[in-house]
mmCIF file of C-alpha atoms in Angstrom:
data_model
loop_
_atom_site.group_PDB
_atom_site.id
_atom_site.type_symbol
_atom_site.label_atom_id
_atom_site.label_comp_id
_atom_site.label_asym_id
_atom_site.label_seq_id
_atom_site.Cartn_x
_atom_site.Cartn_y
_atom_site.Cartn_z
ATOM 1 C CA ARG A 1 54.303 -90.475 16.229
ATOM 2 C CA ILE A 2 53.479 -87.697 18.694
ATOM 3 C CA LEU A 3 56.181 -85.156 19.501
ATOM 4 C CA PRO A 4 56.495 -83.595 22.948
ATOM 5 C CA PRO A 5 55.356 -79.969 23.201
ATOM 6 C CA SER A 6 58.019 -77.359 22.571
ATOM 7 C CA PRO A 7 59.207 -75.313 25.548
ATOM 8 C CA PRO A 8 57.618 -71.875 26.035
ATOM 9 C CA PRO A 9 59.539 -68.895 24.686
ATOM 10 C CA PRO A 10 61.703 -67.011 27.188
ATOM 11 C CA PRO A 11 59.936 -64.116 28.943
ATOM 12 C CA ARG A 12 60.451 -60.700 27.382
ATOM 13 C CA ALA A 13 61.762 -57.743 29.283
ATOM 14 C CA MET A 14 59.235 -55.038 30.157
ATOM 15 C CA SER A 15 61.247 -52.236 28.575
ATOM 16 C CA ALA A 16 61.547 -51.842 24.845
ATOM 17 C CA PRO A 17 64.977 -52.497 23.401
ATOM 18 C CA VAL A 18 66.934 -49.450 22.405
ATOM 19 C CA ALA A 19 66.870 -49.097 18.643
ATOM 20 C CA THR A 20 70.153 -48.431 16.973
ATOM 21 C CA ALA A 21 69.034 -45.883 14.429
ATOM 22 C CA LYS A 22 71.306 -44.176 11.972
ATOM 23 C CA LYS A 23 71.961 -40.555 12.746
ATOM 24 C CA GLN A 24 69.651 -38.498 10.578
ATOM 25 C CA ALA A 25 70.668 -35.227 8.925
ATOM 26 C CA PRO A 26 68.962 -32.274 10.671
ATOM 27 C CA TRP A 27 67.653 -30.864 7.411
ATOM 28 C CA LYS A 28 65.467 -33.965 6.965
ATOM 29 C CA GLY A 29 63.487 -33.122 10.100
ATOM 30 C CA PHE A 30 63.134 -29.546 8.899
ATOM 31 C CA VAL A 31 61.897 -30.641 5.460
ATOM 32 C CA ALA A 32 59.514 -33.279 6.848
ATOM 33 C CA GLY A 33 58.088 -30.905 9.451
ATOM 34 C CA SER A 34 57.731 -28.090 6.928
ATOM 35 C CA ALA A 35 56.052 -30.273 4.325
ATOM 36 C CA GLY A 36 53.547 -31.722 6.794
ATOM 37 C CA ALA A 37 52.746 -28.345 8.307
ATOM 38 C CA MET A 38 52.373 -26.690 4.909
ATOM 39 C CA LEU A 39 50.009 -29.432 3.729
ATOM 40 C CA SER A 40 47.842 -29.121 6.816
ATOM 41 C CA GLY A 41 47.949 -25.325 6.530
ATOM 42 C CA ALA A 42 46.782 -25.485 2.915
ATOM 43 C CA VAL A 43 43.922 -27.823 3.821
ATOM 44 C CA THR A 44 42.692 -25.762 6.782
ATOM 45 C CA HIS A 45 43.325 -22.289 5.295
ATOM 46 C CA PRO A 46 39.770 -21.789 3.928
ATOM 47 C CA ILE A 47 38.323 -22.474 7.383
ATOM 48 C CA ASP A 48 40.744 -20.020 8.984
ATOM 49 C CA LEU A 49 39.946 -17.373 6.359
ATOM 50 C CA VAL A 50 36.216 -17.749 7.016
ATOM 51 C CA LYS A 51 36.841 -17.485 10.777
ATOM 52 C CA VAL A 52 38.786 -14.244 10.354
ATOM 53 C CA ARG A 53 36.149 -12.800 8.026
ATOM 54 C CA MET A 54 33.490 -13.575 10.623
ATOM 55 C CA GLN A 55 35.576 -11.870 13.313
ATOM 56 C CA LEU A 56 36.040 -8.783 11.156
ATOM 57 C CA TYR A 57 32.438 -8.638 9.953
ATOM 58 C CA GLY A 58 31.153 -5.050 9.992
ATOM 59 C CA ALA A 59 34.495 -3.459 10.835
ATOM 60 C CA LYS A 60 35.954 -0.880 8.473
ATOM 61 C CA ASP A 61 38.978 -0.482 10.683
ATOM 62 C CA GLY A 62 40.128 -2.398 13.722
ATOM 63 C CA PHE A 63 38.334 -0.091 16.154
ATOM 64 C CA GLU A 64 34.811 0.239 14.770
ATOM 65 C CA ALA A 65 33.580 -3.151 15.988
ATOM 66 C CA ALA A 66 35.024 -2.578 19.461
ATOM 67 C CA ALA A 67 33.429 0.871 19.610
ATOM 68 C CA ALA A 68 30.047 -0.520 18.590
ATOM 69 C CA ALA A 69 30.262 -3.200 21.263
ATOM 70 C CA THR A 70 30.883 -0.645 24.010
ATOM 71 C CA SER A 71 28.543 2.081 22.767
ATOM 72 C CA LYS A 72 25.401 3.139 24.624
ATOM 73 C CA ALA A 73 23.269 1.314 22.075
ATOM 74 C CA GLY A 74 25.006 -1.915 23.062
ATOM 75 C CA PRO A 75 26.285 -4.753 20.950
ATOM 76 C CA SER A 76 22.788 -5.699 19.780
ATOM 77 C CA ALA A 77 22.649 -2.510 17.673
ATOM 78 C CA ALA A 78 25.127 -3.990 15.187
ATOM 79 C CA ALA A 79 23.907 -6.704 12.846
ATOM 80 C CA ALA A 80 24.979 -10.182 13.845
ATOM 81 C CA PRO A 81 27.585 -11.688 11.529
ATOM 82 C CA PRO A 82 26.464 -14.440 9.192
ATOM 83 C CA GLY A 83 27.344 -17.999 10.133
ATOM 84 C CA MET A 84 30.325 -19.993 8.944
ATOM 85 C CA PHE A 85 28.695 -21.499 5.858
ATOM 86 C CA ARG A 86 27.071 -18.211 4.818
ATOM 87 C CA THR A 87 30.389 -16.374 5.178
ATOM 88 C CA GLY A 88 32.170 -19.024 3.107
ATOM 89 C CA TYR A 89 29.452 -18.809 0.466
ATOM 90 C CA GLN A 90 29.801 -15.024 0.332
ATOM 91 C CA VAL A 91 33.572 -15.280 -0.133
ATOM 92 C CA VAL A 92 33.106 -17.700 -3.039
ATOM 93 C CA GLN A 93 30.301 -15.566 -4.510
ATOM 94 C CA HIS A 94 32.253 -12.280 -4.418
ATOM 95 C CA GLU A 95 35.861 -13.452 -4.845
ATOM 96 C CA GLY A 96 35.566 -16.825 -6.547
ATOM 97 C CA THR A 97 36.681 -20.193 -5.205
ATOM 98 C CA LEU A 98 40.314 -19.080 -5.106
ATOM 99 C CA GLY A 99 39.234 -16.298 -2.744
ATOM 100 C CA LEU A 100 39.155 -18.947 -0.014
ATOM 101 C CA TYR A 101 42.923 -19.228 -0.456
ATOM 102 C CA ARG A 102 43.712 -15.509 -0.274
ATOM 103 C CA GLY A 103 46.719 -15.052 2.004
ATOM 104 C CA LEU A 104 47.805 -18.679 1.689
ATOM 105 C CA SER A 105 51.405 -17.800 0.847
ATOM 106 C CA ALA A 106 51.904 -16.030 4.183
ATOM 107 C CA SER A 107 50.376 -18.971 6.014
ATOM 108 C CA LEU A 108 52.630 -21.449 4.215
ATOM 109 C CA LEU A 109 55.731 -19.383 4.921
ATOM 110 C CA ARG A 110 54.900 -19.240 8.611
ATOM 111 C CA GLN A 111 54.237 -22.968 8.762
ATOM 112 C CA ALA A 112 57.504 -23.739 6.997
ATOM 113 C CA THR A 113 59.591 -21.557 9.288
ATOM 114 C CA PHE A 114 57.809 -22.240 12.578
ATOM 115 C CA ILE A 115 57.128 -25.969 12.392
ATOM 116 C CA GLY A 116 60.114 -26.845 10.215
ATOM 117 C CA THR A 117 62.473 -25.089 12.608
ATOM 118 C CA LYS A 118 60.910 -26.913 15.560
ATOM 119 C CA PHE A 119 61.405 -30.325 13.941
ATOM 120 C CA GLY A 120 64.966 -29.573 12.862
ATOM 121 C CA ALA A 121 65.897 -28.114 16.255
ATOM 122 C CA TYR A 122 64.383 -31.090 18.072
ATOM 123 C CA ASP A 123 66.576 -33.502 16.117
ATOM 124 C CA LEU A 124 69.664 -31.384 16.783
ATOM 125 C CA LEU A 125 68.927 -31.071 20.492
ATOM 126 C CA LYS A 126 68.248 -34.798 20.823
ATOM 127 C CA GLY A 127 71.599 -35.530 19.205
ATOM 128 C CA ALA A 128 73.414 -33.099 21.499
ATOM 129 C CA MET A 129 71.768 -34.355 24.714
ATOM 130 C CA PRO A 130 73.895 -36.790 26.787
ATOM 131 C CA LYS A 131 72.480 -40.308 26.508
ATOM 132 C CA ASP A 132 71.480 -42.523 29.435
ATOM 133 C CA GLU A 133 73.197 -45.832 30.244
ATOM 134 C CA GLY A 134 70.990 -47.697 27.780
ATOM 135 C CA GLY A 135 71.822 -45.301 24.965
ATOM 136 C CA GLY A 136 68.423 -43.582 24.979
ATOM 137 C CA LEU A 137 66.981 -40.423 26.447
ATOM 138 C CA SER A 138 64.807 -40.179 29.527
ATOM 139 C CA PHE A 139 61.388 -38.562 29.415
ATOM 140 C CA LEU A 140 62.764 -35.491 31.174
ATOM 141 C CA LYS A 141 65.552 -35.070 28.613
ATOM 142 C CA MET A 142 63.161 -35.527 25.695
ATOM 143 C CA THR A 143 60.820 -32.971 27.267
ATOM 144 C CA ALA A 144 63.717 -30.528 27.603
ATOM 145 C CA CYS A 145 64.537 -31.068 23.923
ATOM 146 C CA GLY A 146 60.907 -30.415 23.011
ATOM 147 C CA LEU A 147 60.746 -27.245 25.087
ATOM 148 C CA GLY A 148 63.977 -25.987 23.577
ATOM 149 C CA ALA A 149 62.842 -26.801 20.049
ATOM 150 C CA GLY A 150 59.543 -25.022 20.648
ATOM 151 C CA ALA A 151 61.343 -21.900 21.846
ATOM 152 C CA ILE A 152 63.702 -21.958 18.853
ATOM 153 C CA GLY A 153 60.777 -22.500 16.468
ATOM 154 C CA ALA A 154 58.806 -19.663 18.028
ATOM 155 C CA ALA A 155 61.769 -17.324 17.644
ATOM 156 C CA GLY A 156 62.216 -18.352 14.003
ATOM 157 C CA GLY A 157 58.543 -18.398 13.034
ATOM 158 C CA ASN A 158 57.412 -15.203 14.757
ATOM 159 C CA PRO A 159 59.785 -12.404 13.791
#
């Protein structure tokens, strides 16, 4: 016995339905943002350290490199800094592998305060923003929350 074909499903609306999410505690955004930022900071710290060492190559104080670049002899008088891999190798050779992580604690503290504060502030601002008719936030309101959270994070992470 052959059954007739089933009717097609009703057409879906073009806009996504508004999710009814539980209100999240603001500290969760802070913790999640801090943890993610600290992990990425720990992974990229050796690259940043090598970059800074390359920038400071040949300088005994902050002014010697600038003075050499503007001297009559010109910038070519100073030896060119070694490349990224050579600089990294020299750090490991002279300071050991853990030398690549020198200054990590300051980097982690900044990541935790700056990024964590931004995530926590964003959640707070989103909760305080008046909702639209559908219960959500417009792009403009979400952008305002993001701008505000960025300003709050910058104030907290850059004393």
